Short mmCIF file of C-alpha atoms in Angstrom, two decimals:
data_model
loop_
_atom_site.label_atom_id
_atom_site.label_comp_id
_atom_site.label_asym_id
_atom_site.label_seq_id
_atom_site.Cartn_x
_atom_site.Cartn_y
_atom_site.Cartn_z
CA MET A 190 -79.70 -45.69 -147.41
CA GLN A 191 -81.37 -48.22 -145.12
CA CYS A 192 -80.54 -51.01 -147.58
CA ARG A 193 -76.81 -50.20 -147.42
CA LYS A 194 -76.88 -50.21 -143.62
CA ASN A 195 -78.57 -53.61 -143.56
CA MET A 196 -76.08 -54.94 -146.10
CA ALA A 197 -73.15 -53.72 -143.97
CA GLN A 198 -74.60 -55.37 -140.86
CA TYR A 199 -75.09 -58.59 -142.81
CA LEU A 200 -71.46 -58.58 -143.98
CA VAL A 201 -70.14 -57.92 -140.46
CA PHE A 202 -72.24 -60.83 -139.18
CA LEU A 203 -70.98 -63.07 -141.98
CA TYR A 204 -67.32 -62.18 -141.31
CA ALA A 205 -67.75 -62.84 -137.58
CA LEU A 206 -69.40 -66.19 -138.32
CA ILE A 207 -66.56 -67.23 -140.64
CA ILE A 208 -63.94 -66.30 -138.05
CA LEU A 209 -65.80 -68.21 -135.33
CA LEU A 210 -66.32 -71.36 -137.40
CA SER A 211 -62.76 -71.41 -138.75
CA GLN A 212 -61.44 -72.02 -135.23
CA PHE A 213 -63.34 -75.31 -135.07
CA ILE A 214 -62.11 -76.40 -138.49
CA VAL A 215 -58.49 -75.87 -137.44
CA GLU A 216 -59.03 -78.03 -134.35
CA LYS A 217 -60.44 -80.89 -136.44
CA ALA A 218 -57.37 -80.85 -138.74
CA GLU A 219 -55.12 -82.14 -135.96
CA ILE A 220 -53.58 -85.57 -136.53
CA THR A 221 -55.26 -88.18 -134.32
CA ASN A 222 -53.70 -91.05 -132.38
CA ILE A 223 -53.74 -94.17 -134.53
CA PRO A 224 -53.13 -97.48 -132.71
CA CYS A 225 -50.43 -99.72 -134.20
CA VAL A 226 -48.37 -102.86 -133.63
CA SER A 227 -45.36 -102.04 -135.84
CA ASP A 228 -44.21 -99.33 -138.26
CA GLU A 229 -45.82 -101.27 -141.12
CA SER A 230 -49.27 -101.07 -139.49
CA CYS A 231 -49.18 -97.24 -139.61
CA PRO A 232 -50.66 -95.53 -142.69
CA GLN A 233 -48.31 -94.37 -145.43
CA VAL A 234 -47.51 -90.65 -145.45
CA ILE A 235 -46.04 -88.24 -147.98
CA LYS A 236 -42.47 -87.01 -147.47
CA PRO A 237 -41.07 -85.04 -145.60
CA LEU A 238 -43.14 -86.75 -142.88
CA VAL A 239 -41.96 -90.03 -141.36
CA ILE A 240 -44.29 -92.22 -139.31
CA LYS A 241 -43.13 -94.59 -136.54
CA CYS A 242 -44.97 -96.87 -134.12
CA ILE A 243 -44.08 -95.65 -130.60
CA ASP A 244 -45.83 -96.93 -127.47
CA LYS A 245 -48.45 -98.64 -129.68
CA PHE A 246 -49.46 -95.37 -131.40
CA CYS A 247 -48.39 -93.96 -134.77
CA GLU A 248 -46.25 -90.84 -134.32
CA TYR A 249 -45.46 -88.34 -137.09
CA PHE A 250 -42.05 -86.68 -137.43
CA MET A 251 -40.30 -84.47 -139.95
CA GLU A 252 -37.62 -86.33 -141.90
CA GLY A 253 -34.33 -86.22 -139.98
CA GLU A 254 -36.05 -85.23 -136.73
CA TYR A 255 -36.54 -88.74 -135.31
CA GLU A 256 -33.55 -90.10 -133.40
CA GLY A 257 -34.94 -93.34 -132.03
CA PRO A 258 -33.67 -96.94 -131.97
#
């Protein structure tokens, strides 16, 4: 009986640890500011994303969302 109680406590600790650490992983997945000179100096992206050089930083947009010059 004691073994089952310890196992349950271990699983609760493991679940709490996964939930806590997943918050940091989500934060690291954010797109960073990439310096650029023109649209060509920005990295290539997969559609439906479009990348443009705005104020010397690469900005990501959904296709059809950007209404710039």
